[in-house]
Amino acid sequence: MEGKLSSVAKNFTPSSIQELSQLAQKCNAINLAEGFPDFPAPPCIKEAAVSAINNDFNQYRRVQGICDQLALKMKKTHGLNVNPLTDIAICCGQSEAFAAAIFSIINQGDEVLLFDPCYETYEGCITLAGGIPVYVALEPPQWTLDPEKLMRSFTSRTKAIVLNSPHNPTGKVFSRDELEIIAEGCRRWDCVAITDEVYEYITYDNQKHQTIAKLPGMQERTIITSSLSKTFSVTGWRIGWAIAPASAASAIQNIHIRITDSAPAPFQEAALTALRSPIEYFETLRGEYELKRDFCMKLLGSIGFRIQFKPQGSLFLFAELPKDCLLSDVEYVEELIKQAGVVVVPGRGFFHGNESCNYQKRYIRVAFCKSGATLNAAAQKFGELINAKACPKILY
């Protein structure tokens, strides 16, 4: 059968993040690699899902109430007028919403700008559509956007730009000034902004998420994608959406129907309960994750990691290896699994630009969306290494 595989299939390799997650499970290691919570989802939305199943909401379904709630949220949070009947497509998670958004606008040879480092899924969707990823490097250690570098990246072939804020893997929240610069490029070159806003409610230190769609001239050229997954700790439910001008939303919905037909019906019903959550839920969520972030920063700092950028949002720390560590990111991760039984992600998988930049092999990503028990267990593992001085390669 191998000889029958398409060229697309042959060019796709397994996700390094999922491979590490599977390794953690196989080795009974502590999984700080994959960005899924290992603690329970809110009881009220679990009960709503069970109730939907028991009430036989188990067939193909599109729950219009989700669109109604999202339209209300967009108006209240961002001041945007969204028509719930025409401007929203419900999909199987943000991943499908993003893929369908790409498929809806990208033709063979179209260029798509992405900020580097970035989440691995984006490139795959673009290449599947026949597009060409063009990477614009954010400058470490603060992951700043160079306006001139961005503007030089636009060409007559640029069709879209992908914007993920809060950002995976760095935790950066793009500032209003940075959004204005990106919007200027989109307007000047007549490009579409495709956003990934799954961490929209997970920001720290009084940072606030802003969608680029609210800037002048941008709502009509922006496709927003998001989901329940991170905000409500239900990454396996696969309920996501795209919010876009009617023509794009319709195209996305049509692609979704051809590929998966319907998002899981019981979980769509439960999404109504989730989206009606009081503001106190989101405030508590931020506060709890901020404590987890600070715990992990202190832990990694104690063993020599250089954390020059404090995450402003998302669920990740992007930490630079200790200065005197001679290992690469991949070698470090391998040693950490062997010596401590803890799994994290090598940073190089998020970089796609100039490989001669040494810093691309000097970062690891740590997911702190874990229970207190998991984080304490990881801290204990590191503590045992320090006390035993068992692993001079990775402790400094």
Coordinates of C-alpha atoms in Angstrom, one line a residue:
M1 CA 0.0 0.0 0.0
E2 CA 2.9 2.4 0.6
G3 CA 3.4 2.8 -3.1
K4 CA -0.2 4.0 -3.4
L5 CA 0.1 6.8 -1.0
S6 CA -0.3 10.3 -2.3
S7 CA 2.5 12.8 -2.4
V8 CA 0.6 14.8 0.3
A9 CA 0.5 11.8 2.6
K10 CA 4.1 11.1 2.1
N11 CA 5.1 14.6 3.0
F12 CA 3.2 14.5 6.3
T13 CA 5.0 13.2 9.3
P14 CA 3.6 12.3 12.8
S15 CA 3.1 15.2 15.1
S16 CA 6.1 15.4 17.4
I17 CA 3.8 16.7 20.2
Q18 CA 1.4 13.8 20.0
E19 CA 4.4 11.3 19.7
L20 CA 5.8 12.7 22.9
S21 CA 2.4 12.6 24.6
Q22 CA 2.1 8.9 23.6
L23 CA 5.7 8.3 24.9
A24 CA 4.7 9.8 28.2
Q25 CA 1.8 7.4 28.4
K26 CA 3.9 4.4 27.5
C27 CA 6.6 5.3 29.9
N28 CA 4.3 6.4 32.7
A29 CA 6.1 9.8 32.5
I30 CA 4.6 13.1 33.6
N31 CA 3.2 14.8 30.5
L32 CA 4.0 18.5 30.3
A33 CA 4.1 18.2 26.5
E34 CA 0.6 18.3 25.1
G35 CA -1.7 21.3 25.8
F36 CA -4.6 19.5 27.3
P37 CA -5.8 19.9 30.9
D38 CA -5.6 16.7 33.0
F39 CA -8.3 17.9 35.5
P40 CA -12.1 17.7 35.2
A41 CA -14.2 20.0 33.1
P42 CA -16.8 22.1 34.9
P43 CA -19.6 19.8 36.3
C44 CA -22.4 21.9 34.8
I45 CA -21.3 21.4 31.2
K46 CA -20.6 17.7 31.7
E47 CA -24.1 17.4 33.1
A48 CA -25.5 19.2 30.1
A49 CA -23.8 16.8 27.8
V50 CA -25.1 13.8 29.6
S51 CA -28.6 15.3 29.6
A52 CA -28.4 15.8 25.9
I53 CA -27.4 12.2 25.3
N54 CA -30.2 11.0 27.5
N55 CA -32.6 13.2 25.7
D56 CA -31.6 11.7 22.4
F57 CA -29.7 14.6 20.8
N58 CA -27.5 12.0 19.1
Q59 CA -28.0 12.6 15.4
Y60 CA -26.6 15.1 12.9
R61 CA -27.3 18.5 14.3
R62 CA -26.5 22.2 14.0
V63 CA -27.5 24.1 17.2
Q64 CA -28.3 27.6 16.1
G65 CA -28.2 28.7 19.8
I66 CA -24.4 28.5 19.7
C67 CA -24.3 31.0 16.9
D68 CA -26.7 33.3 18.8
Q69 CA -24.5 33.2 21.9
L70 CA -21.4 33.8 19.9
A71 CA -23.0 36.8 18.2
L72 CA -23.9 38.3 21.6
K73 CA -20.4 37.7 22.9
M74 CA -18.8 39.4 19.9
K75 CA -21.0 42.4 20.4
K76 CA -20.4 42.6 24.1
T77 CA -16.7 41.9 24.1
H78 CA -15.5 43.5 20.9
G79 CA -18.3 45.8 19.7
L80 CA -18.7 43.8 16.5
N81 CA -22.1 43.2 14.8
V82 CA -22.2 39.5 13.7
N83 CA -25.3 38.0 12.1
P84 CA -25.8 34.7 13.8
L85 CA -27.8 33.3 10.8
T86 CA -25.2 33.9 8.2
D87 CA -21.8 34.8 9.7
I88 CA -20.9 31.7 11.9
A89 CA -20.0 28.1 11.0
I90 CA -19.9 25.4 13.6
C91 CA -17.1 23.0 13.1
C92 CA -15.4 20.0 14.8
G93 CA -13.0 22.1 16.9
Q94 CA -10.9 25.1 16.0
S95 CA -8.6 22.8 14.0
E96 CA -11.3 22.0 11.5
A97 CA -12.5 25.5 11.5
F98 CA -9.0 26.8 10.7
A99 CA -8.5 24.1 8.0
A100 CA -11.8 24.9 6.4
A101 CA -11.0 28.6 6.5
I102 CA -7.8 28.0 4.6
F103 CA -9.5 25.7 2.1
S104 CA -12.2 28.3 1.5
I105 CA -9.8 31.1 0.3
I106 CA -6.4 29.6 -0.6
N107 CA -5.6 28.6 -4.2
Q108 CA -2.6 26.9 -5.7
G109 CA 0.4 29.2 -5.3
D110 CA -1.2 31.7 -2.9
E111 CA 1.2 32.9 -0.2
V112 CA 0.2 32.9 3.5
L113 CA 2.2 34.8 6.1
L114 CA 2.8 33.2 9.5
F115 CA 4.6 34.5 12.5
D116 CA 7.5 32.2 13.5
P117 CA 7.6 30.3 15.9
C118 CA 4.1 29.0 15.4
Y119 CA 1.9 26.0 16.0
E120 CA 2.6 23.1 13.6
T121 CA -1.0 22.6 12.3
Y122 CA -1.0 25.8 10.3
E123 CA 1.6 24.9 7.7
G124 CA 0.0 21.5 7.0
C125 CA -3.4 23.1 6.2
I126 CA -1.8 25.7 3.9
T127 CA 0.3 23.1 2.0
L128 CA -2.8 20.8 1.6
A129 CA -4.6 23.7 0.0
G130 CA -1.7 24.3 -2.4
G131 CA -0.6 27.5 -0.7
I132 CA 2.9 28.6 0.2
P133 CA 3.8 29.4 3.8
V134 CA 5.9 32.5 4.2
Y135 CA 7.4 32.9 7.7
V136 CA 7.9 36.2 9.5
A137 CA 10.2 35.7 12.5
L138 CA 9.3 37.2 15.8
E139 CA 12.5 38.5 17.5
P140 CA 13.6 36.7 20.7
P141 CA 13.7 36.9 23.7
Q142 CA 10.6 39.2 23.8
W143 CA 9.2 37.9 20.6
T144 CA 8.7 41.4 19.2
L145 CA 7.3 42.1 15.8
D146 CA 9.5 44.0 13.4
P147 CA 7.1 46.2 11.3
E148 CA 9.6 46.6 8.4
K149 CA 10.2 42.8 8.2
L150 CA 6.5 42.2 8.1
M151 CA 5.8 44.7 5.4
R152 CA 8.7 43.3 3.2
S153 CA 7.0 39.9 3.5
F154 CA 3.9 41.0 1.7
T155 CA 3.8 40.5 -2.1
S156 CA 1.3 40.5 -4.9
R157 CA 0.9 36.7 -4.2
T158 CA 0.0 37.2 -0.5
K159 CA -3.6 36.0 0.1
A160 CA -3.8 35.8 3.8
I161 CA -2.0 36.2 7.2
V162 CA -2.4 33.9 10.1
L163 CA -2.6 35.5 13.6
N164 CA -2.6 33.4 16.8
S165 CA -3.0 35.6 19.9
P166 CA -2.5 34.7 22.7
H167 CA 0.3 32.9 21.0
N168 CA 1.4 29.3 21.0
P169 CA 4.2 28.5 21.9
T170 CA 5.5 31.8 23.4
G171 CA 2.5 33.1 25.3
K172 CA 2.7 36.5 23.6
V173 CA -0.4 38.6 23.4
F174 CA -0.1 40.9 20.4
S175 CA -0.5 44.5 21.4
R176 CA -2.9 47.0 19.9
D177 CA 0.0 48.7 18.1
E178 CA 1.1 45.4 16.6
L179 CA -2.4 44.6 15.5
E180 CA -2.6 48.0 13.8
I181 CA 0.6 47.2 11.9
I182 CA -0.8 43.8 10.8
A183 CA -4.1 45.4 9.8
E184 CA -2.3 48.1 7.8
G185 CA -0.5 45.4 5.8
C186 CA -3.8 43.5 5.2
R187 CA -5.6 46.6 4.0
R188 CA -2.7 47.7 1.8
W189 CA -2.2 44.3 0.1
D190 CA -5.9 43.3 0.2
C191 CA -5.3 40.3 2.3
V192 CA -7.4 38.2 4.6
A193 CA -6.5 37.7 8.3
I194 CA -7.3 34.2 9.7
T195 CA -7.1 34.2 13.4
D196 CA -6.7 31.5 16.0
E197 CA -8.2 32.8 19.2
V198 CA -8.6 29.7 21.3
Y199 CA -6.8 31.3 24.3
E200 CA -8.9 34.4 24.2
Y201 CA -10.0 34.1 27.8
I202 CA -6.6 33.0 29.1
T203 CA -4.5 36.1 29.6
Y204 CA -2.4 37.3 32.6
D205 CA -1.3 40.3 34.5
N206 CA -4.2 42.5 33.3
Q207 CA -3.5 41.8 29.6
K208 CA -6.6 41.8 27.5
H209 CA -7.2 39.8 24.3
Q210 CA -8.2 42.0 21.3
T211 CA -9.3 40.6 18.0
I212 CA -7.9 42.3 14.9
A213 CA -11.4 42.2 13.4
K214 CA -12.4 45.2 15.5
L215 CA -9.9 47.5 13.8
P216 CA -11.1 49.8 11.0
G217 CA -11.6 47.9 7.7
M218 CA -10.8 44.5 9.2
Q219 CA -14.1 42.8 10.0
E220 CA -14.9 42.4 6.3
R221 CA -11.5 40.7 5.8
T222 CA -11.1 38.6 8.9
I223 CA -12.0 35.0 9.7
I224 CA -12.0 34.3 13.4
T225 CA -11.6 30.7 14.6
S226 CA -11.9 29.5 18.2
S227 CA -13.5 26.7 20.3
L228 CA -14.6 25.5 23.7
S229 CA -11.5 23.3 24.1
K230 CA -9.1 25.4 26.2
T231 CA -11.6 27.7 28.0
F232 CA -13.7 24.8 29.3
S233 CA -11.1 22.0 29.5
V234 CA -12.9 19.9 26.9
T235 CA -10.2 19.4 24.2
G236 CA -11.8 16.0 23.2
W237 CA -15.3 17.4 22.6
R238 CA -14.3 19.1 19.3
I239 CA -16.7 22.0 19.3
G240 CA -15.3 25.0 17.4
W241 CA -16.4 27.7 15.1
A242 CA -15.5 30.3 12.5
I243 CA -16.8 33.8 12.5
A244 CA -16.5 35.5 9.1
P245 CA -18.3 37.6 6.5
A246 CA -21.3 35.7 5.2
S247 CA -19.7 34.4 1.9
A248 CA -16.7 33.0 3.8
A249 CA -18.8 31.6 6.6
S250 CA -21.0 29.8 4.1
A251 CA -18.0 28.4 2.3
I252 CA -16.5 27.1 5.5
Q253 CA -19.8 25.5 6.5
N254 CA -20.1 23.8 3.2
I255 CA -16.5 22.4 3.5
H256 CA -17.3 21.3 7.0
I257 CA -20.4 19.4 5.9
R258 CA -18.5 17.7 3.1
I259 CA -15.8 16.5 5.4
T260 CA -17.4 15.7 8.8
D261 CA -21.1 16.7 8.3
S262 CA -21.8 17.6 11.9
A263 CA -20.0 18.5 15.1
P264 CA -20.9 16.1 18.0
A265 CA -24.6 16.8 18.7
P266 CA -24.6 16.3 22.5
F267 CA -21.6 18.5 22.9
Q268 CA -23.2 21.2 20.8
E269 CA -26.0 21.2 23.3
A270 CA -23.6 21.4 26.2
A271 CA -21.8 24.3 24.5
L272 CA -24.9 26.4 25.1
T273 CA -24.4 26.0 28.8
A274 CA -20.7 26.7 28.5
L275 CA -21.2 29.9 26.5
R276 CA -23.7 31.2 29.0
S277 CA -21.1 31.0 31.9
P278 CA -21.0 34.0 34.2
I279 CA -18.0 36.4 34.1
E280 CA -16.8 34.9 37.4
Y281 CA -16.0 31.7 35.7
F282 CA -13.5 33.3 33.3
E283 CA -12.0 35.4 36.1
T284 CA -11.4 32.3 38.2
L285 CA -10.0 30.5 35.1
R286 CA -7.4 33.3 34.6
G287 CA -6.4 33.4 38.2
E288 CA -5.9 29.6 38.5
Y289 CA -3.8 29.5 35.3
E290 CA -1.8 32.5 36.4
L291 CA -0.8 30.6 39.6
K292 CA 0.2 27.6 37.5
R293 CA 2.3 29.7 35.2
D294 CA 4.1 31.3 38.1
F295 CA 4.7 27.9 39.7
C296 CA 6.3 26.6 36.6
M297 CA 8.4 29.7 36.0
K298 CA 9.8 29.4 39.5
L299 CA 10.4 25.7 39.0
L300 CA 12.3 26.1 35.7
G301 CA 14.2 29.1 37.0
S302 CA 15.4 27.1 39.9
I303 CA 17.2 24.6 37.6
G304 CA 18.8 27.2 35.4
F305 CA 16.3 27.9 32.7
R306 CA 16.3 31.4 31.3
I307 CA 12.8 32.8 31.1
Q308 CA 13.3 36.2 29.7
F309 CA 9.7 36.5 28.4
K310 CA 6.9 36.0 30.9
P311 CA 3.9 34.5 29.2
Q312 CA 1.1 37.1 28.8
G313 CA -1.5 34.4 27.8
S314 CA -2.1 30.8 26.6
L315 CA -1.1 27.7 28.5
F316 CA 2.6 27.4 27.8
L317 CA 6.1 28.5 28.9
F318 CA 8.7 28.8 26.1
A319 CA 11.9 28.5 28.1
E320 CA 15.5 28.8 27.0
L321 CA 17.9 26.1 28.0
P322 CA 20.4 26.9 30.8
K323 CA 23.2 29.0 29.4
D324 CA 25.9 26.4 30.1
C325 CA 23.9 23.5 28.8
L326 CA 25.6 22.0 25.8
L327 CA 22.7 19.9 24.7
S328 CA 20.3 20.8 22.0
D329 CA 16.6 21.0 22.7
V330 CA 15.9 17.5 21.3
E331 CA 18.8 16.0 23.3
Y332 CA 17.6 17.8 26.4
V333 CA 14.1 16.4 26.1
E334 CA 15.5 12.9 25.6
E335 CA 17.6 13.2 28.8
L336 CA 14.8 14.6 30.7
I337 CA 12.6 11.6 29.9
K338 CA 15.4 9.2 30.8
Q339 CA 16.5 10.9 34.0
A340 CA 13.4 12.5 35.4
G341 CA 10.4 10.8 33.7
V342 CA 9.1 14.2 32.6
V343 CA 8.1 15.0 29.0
V344 CA 8.2 18.4 27.4
V345 CA 8.4 19.6 23.7
P346 CA 11.6 20.6 21.9
G347 CA 11.2 24.1 20.6
R348 CA 12.6 23.6 17.1
G349 CA 9.3 22.0 16.0
F350 CA 7.7 25.5 16.2
F351 CA 10.4 27.2 14.1
H352 CA 10.3 27.1 10.3
G353 CA 12.6 29.9 9.2
N354 CA 16.4 30.2 9.0
E355 CA 17.8 27.1 10.6
S356 CA 21.2 28.8 11.0
C357 CA 19.7 30.8 13.9
N358 CA 21.2 28.9 16.9
Y359 CA 18.4 30.0 19.2
Q360 CA 15.9 27.8 17.3
K361 CA 17.5 24.7 19.1
R362 CA 17.7 26.3 22.5
Y363 CA 14.0 26.3 23.6
I364 CA 11.6 23.9 25.1
R365 CA 7.8 24.3 25.5
V366 CA 6.2 23.4 28.8
A367 CA 2.4 23.0 29.1
F368 CA 1.2 24.1 32.6
C369 CA -2.5 23.4 32.0
K370 CA -2.2 20.5 34.5
S371 CA -3.5 19.7 37.9
G372 CA -1.7 20.8 41.1
A373 CA -0.9 17.1 41.7
T374 CA 0.8 16.8 38.3
L375 CA 2.8 20.0 38.6
N376 CA 3.9 19.0 42.1
A377 CA 4.9 15.6 40.9
A378 CA 7.0 17.2 38.2
A379 CA 8.6 19.5 40.8
Q380 CA 9.4 16.5 43.0
K381 CA 11.1 14.8 40.0
F382 CA 13.3 17.8 39.4
G383 CA 14.0 18.0 43.1
E384 CA 15.2 14.4 43.2
L385 CA 17.6 15.1 40.4
I386 CA 19.0 18.1 42.1
N387 CA 19.4 16.3 45.4
A388 CA 21.0 13.3 43.8
K389 CA 23.1 15.4 41.4
A390 CA 22.2 12.5 39.1
C391 CA 22.0 14.4 35.8
P392 CA 24.7 17.1 35.4
K393 CA 23.9 17.3 31.7
I394 CA 20.5 18.9 32.3
L395 CA 20.8 20.6 35.7
Y396 CA 22.9 23.8 36.2

